[in-house]
PDB file of C-alpha atoms and ligand atoms in Angstrom:
ATOM      1  CA  MET A   1     -11.994 -25.960   8.640  1.00  0.00           C
ATOM      2  CA  ALA A   2     -15.246 -25.678  10.567  1.00  0.00           C
ATOM      3  CA  GLU A   3     -18.231 -25.926   8.256  1.00  0.00           C
ATOM      4  CA  GLY A   4     -19.822 -22.622   7.315  1.00  0.00           C
ATOM      5  CA  ALA A   5     -18.008 -20.651   9.968  1.00  0.00           C
ATOM      6  CA  ARG A   6     -15.081 -18.805   8.467  1.00  0.00           C
ATOM      7  CA  ARG A   7     -14.341 -18.115   4.825  1.00  0.00           C
ATOM      8  CA  PRO A   8     -11.005 -19.709   3.917  1.00  0.00           C
ATOM      9  CA  LEU A   9      -8.127 -17.488   2.824  1.00  0.00           C
ATOM     10  CA  ILE A  10      -5.173 -18.573   0.712  1.00  0.00           C
ATOM     11  CA  MET A  11      -2.418 -15.980   0.627  1.00  0.00           C
ATOM     12  CA  GLY A  12       0.658 -16.185  -1.582  1.00  0.00           C
ATOM     13  CA  ASN A  13       3.795 -14.802   0.018  1.00  0.00           C
ATOM     14  CA  TRP A  14       6.071 -14.116  -2.931  1.00  0.00           C
ATOM     15  CA  LYS A  15       8.972 -13.110  -0.655  1.00  0.00           C
ATOM     16  CA  MET A  16      11.964 -11.640  -2.554  1.00  0.00           C
ATOM     17  CA  ASN A  17      10.859 -13.109  -5.867  1.00  0.00           C
ATOM     18  CA  LEU A  18       9.199 -11.641  -8.984  1.00  0.00           C
ATOM     19  CA  GLY A  19      10.114  -8.131 -10.079  1.00  0.00           C
ATOM     20  CA  PRO A  20       7.466  -5.811 -11.557  1.00  0.00           C
ATOM     21  CA  ALA A  21       7.058  -7.560 -14.920  1.00  0.00           C
ATOM     22  CA  ASP A  22       7.046 -11.153 -13.647  1.00  0.00           C
ATOM     23  CA  ALA A  23       4.802 -10.293 -10.699  1.00  0.00           C
ATOM     24  CA  ALA A  24       2.230  -8.602 -12.940  1.00  0.00           C
ATOM     25  CA  ALA A  25       2.345 -11.592 -15.274  1.00  0.00           C
ATOM     26  CA  LEU A  26       1.670 -14.072 -12.444  1.00  0.00           C
ATOM     27  CA  ALA A  27      -1.137 -11.879 -11.098  1.00  0.00           C
ATOM     28  CA  GLY A  28      -2.656 -11.827 -14.574  1.00  0.00           C
ATOM     29  CA  ALA A  29      -2.380 -15.594 -14.917  1.00  0.00           C
ATOM     30  CA  LEU A  30      -4.106 -16.103 -11.562  1.00  0.00           C
ATOM     31  CA  LEU A  31      -6.826 -13.627 -12.412  1.00  0.00           C
ATOM     32  CA  ASP A  32      -7.513 -15.344 -15.735  1.00  0.00           C
ATOM     33  CA  SER A  33      -7.851 -18.773 -14.111  1.00  0.00           C
ATOM     34  CA  LEU A  34      -9.700 -18.079 -10.878  1.00  0.00           C
ATOM     35  CA  PRO A  35     -13.376 -18.988 -10.908  1.00  0.00           C
ATOM     36  CA  ALA A  36     -15.658 -15.929 -10.834  1.00  0.00           C
ATOM     37  CA  ALA A  37     -17.232 -16.812  -7.509  1.00  0.00           C
ATOM     38  CA  SER A  38     -14.733 -18.751  -5.443  1.00  0.00           C
ATOM     39  CA  ALA A  39     -15.610 -20.121  -2.018  1.00  0.00           C
ATOM     40  CA  ALA A  40     -12.190 -19.003  -0.781  1.00  0.00           C
ATOM     41  CA  ASP A  41     -10.557 -15.587  -0.486  1.00  0.00           C
ATOM     42  CA  VAL A  42      -7.303 -15.264  -2.406  1.00  0.00           C
ATOM     43  CA  ALA A  43      -4.520 -12.790  -1.652  1.00  0.00           C
ATOM     44  CA  VAL A  44      -1.023 -12.188  -2.966  1.00  0.00           C
ATOM     45  CA  ALA A  45       1.845 -10.322  -1.326  1.00  0.00           C
ATOM     46  CA  PRO A  46       4.399  -9.190  -3.928  1.00  0.00           C
ATOM     47  CA  PRO A  47       7.688  -7.463  -3.066  1.00  0.00           C
ATOM     48  CA  PHE A  48       7.156  -3.718  -2.502  1.00  0.00           C
ATOM     49  CA  ILE A  49       8.481  -2.697  -5.918  1.00  0.00           C
ATOM     50  CA  SER A  50       6.003  -4.993  -7.649  1.00  0.00           C
ATOM     51  CA  ILE A  51       2.928  -3.873  -5.698  1.00  0.00           C
ATOM     52  CA  GLY A  52       2.109  -1.036  -8.129  1.00  0.00           C
ATOM     53  CA  PRO A  53       2.182  -3.160 -11.297  1.00  0.00           C
ATOM     54  CA  VAL A  54       0.305  -6.028  -9.605  1.00  0.00           C
ATOM     55  CA  GLY A  55      -2.298  -3.580  -8.270  1.00  0.00           C
ATOM     56  CA  ARG A  56      -2.829  -2.172 -11.754  1.00  0.00           C
ATOM     57  CA  ARG A  57      -3.181  -5.684 -13.171  1.00  0.00           C
ATOM     58  CA  LEU A  58      -5.762  -6.537 -10.522  1.00  0.00           C
ATOM     59  CA  ALA A  59      -7.617  -3.230 -10.713  1.00  0.00           C
ATOM     60  CA  GLY A  60     -11.335  -3.547 -10.990  1.00  0.00           C
ATOM     61  CA  SER A  61     -11.336  -7.156  -9.847  1.00  0.00           C
ATOM     62  CA  GLU A  62     -12.457  -8.328  -6.449  1.00  0.00           C
ATOM     63  CA  ALA A  63     -11.071 -11.801  -7.067  1.00  0.00           C
ATOM     64  CA  ILE A  64      -7.600 -11.243  -5.598  1.00  0.00           C
ATOM     65  CA  ILE A  65      -6.742  -9.182  -2.536  1.00  0.00           C
ATOM     66  CA  LEU A  66      -3.554  -7.154  -2.792  1.00  0.00           C
ATOM     67  CA  GLY A  67      -1.168  -7.692   0.110  1.00  0.00           C
ATOM     68  CA  ALA A  68       2.266  -6.614   1.305  1.00  0.00           C
ATOM     69  CA  GLN A  69       4.979  -8.511   3.167  1.00  0.00           C
ATOM     70  CA  ASN A  70       5.921  -5.953   5.794  1.00  0.00           C
ATOM     71  CA  MET A  71       5.634  -2.290   6.790  1.00  0.00           C
ATOM     72  CA  HIS A  72       6.862   0.164   9.419  1.00  0.00           C
ATOM     73  CA  TRP A  73       4.572   1.289  12.233  1.00  0.00           C
ATOM     74  CA  GLU A  74       5.184   5.032  11.823  1.00  0.00           C
ATOM     75  CA  GLU A  75       3.253   7.139   9.324  1.00  0.00           C
ATOM     76  CA  ARG A  76       6.267   8.918   7.897  1.00  0.00           C
ATOM     77  CA  GLY A  77       9.748  10.037   8.787  1.00  0.00           C
ATOM     78  CA  ALA A  78      13.458   9.377   8.689  1.00  0.00           C
ATOM     79  CA  CYS A  79      13.398   5.593   8.251  1.00  0.00           C
ATOM     80  CA  THR A  80      15.560   4.852   5.229  1.00  0.00           C
ATOM     81  CA  GLY A  81      14.402   1.812   3.329  1.00  0.00           C
ATOM     82  CA  GLU A  82      11.062   1.476   5.113  1.00  0.00           C
ATOM     83  CA  ILE A  83       7.460   1.725   3.886  1.00  0.00           C
ATOM     84  CA  ALA A  84       4.705   3.424   5.910  1.00  0.00           C
ATOM     85  CA  PRO A  85       1.117   2.169   6.300  1.00  0.00           C
ATOM     86  CA  PRO A  86      -0.517   5.080   4.391  1.00  0.00           C
ATOM     87  CA  MET A  87       1.757   4.327   1.431  1.00  0.00           C
ATOM     88  CA  LEU A  88       0.412   0.778   1.287  1.00  0.00           C
ATOM     89  CA  VAL A  89      -3.145   2.052   1.551  1.00  0.00           C
ATOM     90  CA  GLU A  90      -2.532   4.516  -1.287  1.00  0.00           C
ATOM     91  CA  ALA A  91      -1.165   1.669  -3.429  1.00  0.00           C
ATOM     92  CA  GLY A  92      -4.357  -0.340  -2.927  1.00  0.00           C
ATOM     93  CA  VAL A  93      -2.971  -2.832  -0.402  1.00  0.00           C
ATOM     94  CA  ARG A  94      -5.584  -4.339   1.934  1.00  0.00           C
ATOM     95  CA  MET A  95      -3.645  -6.993   3.873  1.00  0.00           C
ATOM     96  CA  VAL A  96      -0.150  -6.996   5.303  1.00  0.00           C
ATOM     97  CA  ILE A  97       1.985  -9.887   6.557  1.00  0.00           C
ATOM     98  CA  LEU A  98       3.614  -8.885   9.853  1.00  0.00           C
ATOM     99  CA  GLY A  99       6.185 -10.640  12.009  1.00  0.00           C
ATOM    100  CA  HIS A 100       7.110 -13.264   9.430  1.00  0.00           C
ATOM    101  CA  SER A 101       9.855 -15.472  10.862  1.00  0.00           C
ATOM    102  CA  GLU A 102      12.274 -14.320   8.163  1.00  0.00           C
ATOM    103  CA  ARG A 103      11.770 -10.751   9.413  1.00  0.00           C
ATOM    104  CA  ARG A 104      12.229 -11.915  12.993  1.00  0.00           C
ATOM    105  CA  THR A 105      15.333 -14.050  12.441  1.00  0.00           C
ATOM    106  CA  LEU A 106      17.113 -12.274   9.562  1.00  0.00           C
ATOM    107  CA  PHE A 107      16.203  -8.657  10.349  1.00  0.00           C
ATOM    108  CA  GLY A 108      15.905  -8.594  14.126  1.00  0.00           C
ATOM    109  CA  GLU A 109      12.191  -7.877  14.474  1.00  0.00           C
ATOM    110  CA  ASN A 110      11.116  -8.537  18.031  1.00  0.00           C
ATOM    111  CA  ASP A 111       7.718  -9.004  19.650  1.00  0.00           C
ATOM    112  CA  ASP A 112       7.470  -5.335  20.568  1.00  0.00           C
ATOM    113  CA  MET A 113       8.068  -4.162  16.981  1.00  0.00           C
ATOM    114  CA  VAL A 114       5.604  -6.707  15.635  1.00  0.00           C
ATOM    115  CA  GLY A 115       2.974  -5.533  18.152  1.00  0.00           C
ATOM    116  CA  ARG A 116       3.421  -1.934  17.005  1.00  0.00           C
ATOM    117  CA  LYS A 117       3.060  -2.966  13.406  1.00  0.00           C
ATOM    118  CA  VAL A 118      -0.139  -4.914  14.061  1.00  0.00           C
ATOM    119  CA  ALA A 119      -1.652  -1.949  15.899  1.00  0.00           C
ATOM    120  CA  ALA A 120      -0.589   0.429  13.102  1.00  0.00           C
ATOM    121  CA  ALA A 121      -2.120  -1.814  10.452  1.00  0.00           C
ATOM    122  CA  CYS A 122      -5.432  -1.803  12.322  1.00  0.00           C
ATOM    123  CA  ARG A 123      -5.345   1.998  12.718  1.00  0.00           C
ATOM    124  CA  HIS A 124      -4.908   2.378   8.985  1.00  0.00           C
ATOM    125  CA  GLY A 125      -7.591  -0.084   7.969  1.00  0.00           C
ATOM    126  CA  LEU A 126      -5.162  -2.744   6.778  1.00  0.00           C
ATOM    127  CA  VAL A 127      -5.827  -6.363   7.726  1.00  0.00           C
ATOM    128  CA  PRO A 128      -2.787  -7.653   9.625  1.00  0.00           C
ATOM    129  CA  VAL A 129      -1.636 -11.205   8.993  1.00  0.00           C
ATOM    130  CA  LEU A 130       0.255 -11.793  12.234  1.00  0.00           C
ATOM    131  CA  CYS A 131       2.778 -14.619  11.860  1.00  0.00           C
ATOM    132  CA  VAL A 132       3.838 -16.768  14.791  1.00  0.00           C
ATOM    133  CA  GLY A 133       5.782 -19.994  15.046  1.00  0.00           C
ATOM    134  CA  GLU A 134       8.497 -21.824  16.907  1.00  0.00           C
ATOM    135  CA  LEU A 135      12.075 -22.661  15.934  1.00  0.00           C
ATOM    136  CA  GLU A 136      12.993 -26.326  15.663  1.00  0.00           C
ATOM    137  CA  SER A 137      15.045 -26.104  18.865  1.00  0.00           C
ATOM    138  CA  GLU A 138      12.022 -24.655  20.668  1.00  0.00           C
ATOM    139  CA  ARG A 139       9.821 -27.505  19.459  1.00  0.00           C
ATOM    140  CA  ASP A 140      12.455 -30.052  20.522  1.00  0.00           C
ATOM    141  CA  ALA A 141      12.579 -28.402  23.939  1.00  0.00           C
ATOM    142  CA  GLY A 142       8.805 -28.762  24.278  1.00  0.00           C
ATOM    143  CA  SER A 143       8.206 -25.007  24.327  1.00  0.00           C
ATOM    144  CA  THR A 144       6.125 -24.594  21.152  1.00  0.00           C
ATOM    145  CA  LEU A 145       2.974 -23.389  22.919  1.00  0.00           C
ATOM    146  CA  GLU A 146       4.908 -21.113  25.243  1.00  0.00           C
ATOM    147  CA  VAL A 147       6.652 -19.406  22.289  1.00  0.00           C
ATOM    148  CA  VAL A 148       3.532 -19.174  20.152  1.00  0.00           C
ATOM    149  CA  GLY A 149       1.465 -17.884  23.086  1.00  0.00           C
ATOM    150  CA  ARG A 150       4.015 -15.174  23.805  1.00  0.00           C
ATOM    151  CA  GLN A 151       4.084 -14.113  20.147  1.00  0.00           C
ATOM    152  CA  VAL A 152       0.288 -13.982  19.912  1.00  0.00           C
ATOM    153  CA  ARG A 153      -0.060 -11.916  23.092  1.00  0.00           C
ATOM    154  CA  ALA A 154       2.748  -9.537  22.097  1.00  0.00           C
ATOM    155  CA  GLY A 155       1.442  -9.198  18.564  1.00  0.00           C
ATOM    156  CA  LEU A 156      -1.998  -8.249  19.812  1.00  0.00           C
ATOM    157  CA  GLN A 157      -0.731  -6.237  22.779  1.00  0.00           C
ATOM    158  CA  ALA A 158      -2.138  -2.895  21.708  1.00  0.00           C
ATOM    159  CA  GLY A 159      -5.689  -4.132  21.951  1.00  0.00           C
ATOM    160  CA  ALA A 160      -5.788  -4.624  18.217  1.00  0.00           C
ATOM    161  CA  PRO A 161      -8.377  -7.367  17.771  1.00  0.00           C
ATOM    162  CA  PRO A 162     -11.540  -5.658  18.998  1.00  0.00           C
ATOM    163  CA  SER A 163     -10.936  -2.742  16.644  1.00  0.00           C
ATOM    164  CA  CYS A 164      -9.495  -4.800  13.883  1.00  0.00           C
ATOM    165  CA  ASP A 165     -11.870  -6.001  11.273  1.00  0.00           C
ATOM    166  CA  GLY A 166     -10.804  -9.227   9.664  1.00  0.00           C
ATOM    167  CA  LEU A 167      -7.714  -9.930  11.783  1.00  0.00           C
ATOM    168  CA  VAL A 168      -5.746 -12.907  10.457  1.00  0.00           C
ATOM    169  CA  LEU A 169      -3.086 -14.980  12.209  1.00  0.00           C
ATOM    170  CA  ALA A 170      -0.697 -17.414  10.576  1.00  0.00           C
ATOM    171  CA  TYR A 171       0.943 -20.324  12.346  1.00  0.00           C
ATOM    172  CA  GLU A 172       4.234 -20.976  10.600  1.00  0.00           C
ATOM    173  CA  PRO A 173       6.623 -23.370  12.354  1.00  0.00           C
ATOM    174  CA  VAL A 174       9.992 -21.919  11.354  1.00  0.00           C
ATOM    175  CA  TRP A 175      11.491 -25.363  10.694  1.00  0.00           C
ATOM    176  CA  ALA A 176       8.709 -26.140   8.196  1.00  0.00           C
ATOM    177  CA  ILE A 177       9.232 -23.055   6.037  1.00  0.00           C
ATOM    178  CA  GLY A 178      10.758 -23.927   2.686  1.00  0.00           C
ATOM    179  CA  THR A 179      11.977 -27.311   3.951  1.00  0.00           C
ATOM    180  CA  GLY A 180       9.323 -29.688   2.669  1.00  0.00           C
ATOM    181  CA  ARG A 181       8.670 -30.795   6.261  1.00  0.00           C
ATOM    182  CA  THR A 182       5.416 -30.185   8.101  1.00  0.00           C
ATOM    183  CA  PRO A 183       4.114 -31.003  11.576  1.00  0.00           C
ATOM    184  CA  THR A 184       1.641 -33.884  11.824  1.00  0.00           C
ATOM    185  CA  LEU A 185      -2.018 -33.015  11.364  1.00  0.00           C
ATOM    186  CA  PRO A 186      -2.809 -33.362  15.109  1.00  0.00           C
ATOM    187  CA  GLU A 187       0.176 -31.124  15.910  1.00  0.00           C
ATOM    188  CA  ILE A 188      -1.108 -28.434  13.528  1.00  0.00           C
ATOM    189  CA  GLN A 189      -4.646 -28.656  14.929  1.00  0.00           C
ATOM    190  CA  ASP A 190      -3.356 -28.460  18.524  1.00  0.00           C
ATOM    191  CA  VAL A 191      -1.409 -25.250  17.902  1.00  0.00           C
ATOM    192  CA  HIS A 192      -4.255 -23.658  15.934  1.00  0.00           C
ATOM    193  CA  SER A 193      -6.778 -24.400  18.635  1.00  0.00           C
ATOM    194  CA  PHE A 194      -4.327 -23.061  21.238  1.00  0.00           C
ATOM    195  CA  ILE A 195      -3.957 -19.825  19.214  1.00  0.00           C
ATOM    196  CA  ARG A 196      -7.738 -19.427  18.974  1.00  0.00           C
ATOM    197  CA  ASN A 197      -7.936 -19.879  22.719  1.00  0.00           C
ATOM    198  CA  GLU A 198      -5.273 -17.198  23.268  1.00  0.00           C
ATOM    199  CA  VAL A 199      -7.276 -14.817  21.063  1.00  0.00           C
ATOM    200  CA  ARG A 200     -10.367 -15.697  23.107  1.00  0.00           C
ATOM    201  CA  ASN A 201      -8.556 -14.750  26.314  1.00  0.00           C
ATOM    202  CA  ILE A 202      -7.427 -11.443  24.849  1.00  0.00           C
ATOM    203  CA  ALA A 203     -10.394 -10.390  22.763  1.00  0.00           C
ATOM    204  CA  GLY A 204     -13.370 -12.525  23.712  1.00  0.00           C
ATOM    205  CA  LYS A 205     -15.406 -15.342  22.253  1.00  0.00           C
ATOM    206  CA  GLU A 206     -16.888 -13.564  19.260  1.00  0.00           C
ATOM    207  CA  ILE A 207     -13.603 -12.363  17.819  1.00  0.00           C
ATOM    208  CA  ALA A 208     -11.955 -15.717  18.513  1.00  0.00           C
ATOM    209  CA  ALA A 209     -14.709 -17.459  16.558  1.00  0.00           C
ATOM    210  CA  LYS A 210     -14.275 -15.080  13.612  1.00  0.00           C
ATOM    211  CA  VAL A 211     -10.499 -14.759  13.425  1.00  0.00           C
ATOM    212  CA  ARG A 212      -8.915 -16.685  10.580  1.00  0.00           C
ATOM    213  CA  ILE A 213      -5.851 -18.747  11.440  1.00  0.00           C
ATOM    214  CA  LEU A 214      -3.768 -19.790   8.432  1.00  0.00           C
ATOM    215  CA  TYR A 215      -1.213 -22.570   8.353  1.00  0.00           C
ATOM    216  CA  GLY A 216       2.108 -21.826   6.620  1.00  0.00           C
ATOM    217  CA  GLY A 217       5.231 -23.887   6.041  1.00  0.00           C
ATOM    218  CA  SER A 218       5.732 -26.140   3.006  1.00  0.00           C
ATOM    219  CA  MET A 219       2.055 -26.157   2.093  1.00  0.00           C
ATOM    220  CA  ASN A 220       1.648 -27.645  -1.384  1.00  0.00           C
ATOM    221  CA  PRO A 221      -1.079 -29.155  -3.553  1.00  0.00           C
ATOM    222  CA  GLY A 222      -0.308 -32.595  -2.082  1.00  0.00           C
ATOM    223  CA  ASN A 223      -0.703 -31.794   1.600  1.00  0.00           C
ATOM    224  CA  SER A 224      -3.129 -28.876   1.449  1.00  0.00           C
ATOM    225  CA  VAL A 225      -6.366 -30.907   1.319  1.00  0.00           C
ATOM    226  CA  GLU A 226      -5.725 -32.613   4.651  1.00  0.00           C
ATOM    227  CA  ILE A 227      -4.292 -29.547   6.380  1.00  0.00           C
ATOM    228  CA  LEU A 228      -7.127 -27.293   5.225  1.00  0.00           C
ATOM    229  CA  ALA A 229      -9.687 -29.814   6.472  1.00  0.00           C
ATOM    230  CA  LEU A 230      -8.570 -29.372  10.098  1.00  0.00           C
ATOM    231  CA  PRO A 231     -11.244 -27.611  12.171  1.00  0.00           C
ATOM    232  CA  ASP A 232      -9.113 -24.661  13.269  1.00  0.00           C
ATOM    233  CA  VAL A 233      -7.196 -24.176  10.015  1.00  0.00           C
ATOM    234  CA  ASP A 234      -8.848 -21.423   7.981  1.00  0.00           C
ATOM    235  CA  GLY A 235      -6.465 -21.216   5.054  1.00  0.00           C
ATOM    236  CA  GLY A 236      -2.827 -21.103   4.108  1.00  0.00           C
ATOM    237  CA  LEU A 237       0.114 -18.747   3.834  1.00  0.00           C
ATOM    238  CA  VAL A 238       2.003 -20.186   0.907  1.00  0.00           C
ATOM    239  CA  GLY A 239       5.569 -19.398  -0.135  1.00  0.00           C
ATOM    240  CA  GLY A 240       7.285 -21.642  -2.698  1.00  0.00           C
ATOM    241  CA  ALA A 241       4.084 -23.165  -4.069  1.00  0.00           C
ATOM    242  CA  ALA A 242       2.651 -19.676  -4.644  1.00  0.00           C
ATOM    243  CA  LEU A 243       5.268 -18.853  -7.280  1.00  0.00           C
ATOM    244  CA  GLY A 244       3.599 -21.013  -9.927  1.00  0.00           C
ATOM    245  CA  SER A 245       0.016 -20.425 -10.951  1.00  0.00           C
ATOM    246  CA  ALA A 246      -0.848 -24.150 -11.236  1.00  0.00           C
ATOM    247  CA  SER A 247       0.333 -25.104  -7.741  1.00  0.00           C
ATOM    248  CA  PHE A 248      -1.168 -22.002  -6.125  1.00  0.00           C
ATOM    249  CA  LEU A 249      -4.518 -22.497  -7.860  1.00  0.00           C
ATOM    250  CA  ALA A 250      -4.566 -26.153  -6.781  1.00  0.00           C
ATOM    251  CA  ILE A 251      -4.262 -25.026  -3.147  1.00  0.00           C
ATOM    252  CA  VAL A 252      -6.994 -22.435  -3.684  1.00  0.00           C
ATOM    253  CA  ALA A 253      -9.202 -25.179  -5.122  1.00  0.00           C
ATOM    254  CA  ALA A 254      -8.513 -27.371  -2.066  1.00  0.00           C
ATOM    255  CA  ALA A 255      -9.575 -24.509   0.211  1.00  0.00           C
ATOM    256  CA  ALA A 256     -12.730 -23.832  -1.759  1.00  0.00           C
ATOM    257  CA  ASP A 257     -13.843 -27.484  -1.641  1.00  0.00           C
TER     258      ASP A 257
HETATM  259  P1  LIG B 301       6.889 -21.995   2.179  1.00  0.00           P
HETATM  260  O1  LIG B 301       6.855 -20.545   2.876  1.00  0.00           O
HETATM  261  O2  LIG B 301       5.496 -22.288   1.714  1.00  0.00           O
HETATM  262  O3  LIG B 301       7.873 -21.841   1.034  1.00  0.00           O
HETATM  263  O4  LIG B 301       7.358 -22.962   3.212  1.00  0.00           O
HETATM  264  C1  LIG B 301       5.758 -20.131   3.652  1.00  0.00           C
HETATM  265  C2  LIG B 301       6.025 -18.781   4.273  1.00  0.00           C
HETATM  266  O5  LIG B 301       7.162 -18.525   4.684  1.00  0.00           O
HETATM  267  O6  LIG B 301       5.109 -17.938   4.345  1.00  0.00           O
END
């Protein structure tokens, strides 16, 4: 990442893993091992039911930011099974992953819904982590930038960035998630720089220079050093390798280098 410009962020996306007891235990293990003053921000996004116990385990520490994996855009109402932004705020959540490809492909979230969620997060003082990324068939068809550009513009449609302190984006090629495959380093850098340029067009130079763009998709201790060194990569959104404290902390160490 560019020297001195943006503070790196490593966020663990625990997905549908770790119930209350196991999640609190992993949070505790991370807290015990993280250096007091790390050069990287660290966040974890437990499943909803584990947010309370993890929040209590992290209470009083600034070392780990509490995140969530999703939320609805409305403040309350008849939405069985959903969680509203003020509920996350009350639980101590500060960052929320939105538009993850598993939400888009398995649960039918479209660009419009993701845009509403991003705007709602900003309204409620939550930092949105807007996920974008192409399917393998879209990459093969040469439409990666077209797809990613559309997702970035739709995700930020409600004029979120200017009002949104700390906005984060995550580039996650869908075919790289959980597969052990990653794009080449130049491919990652190209998409990240394209995303920053899209943000510049929407929100201006200053916000584009500040916005953090994470890479996600099979990031692990072995590949993280090189990926995190790319000029427009400002951190990682980590799934599988975030479920063990040693592998997650190794990625955090790579980011803090
Ligand atoms: P992965 O998942 O690291 O297991 O590929 C990343 C993500 O989906 O956020």
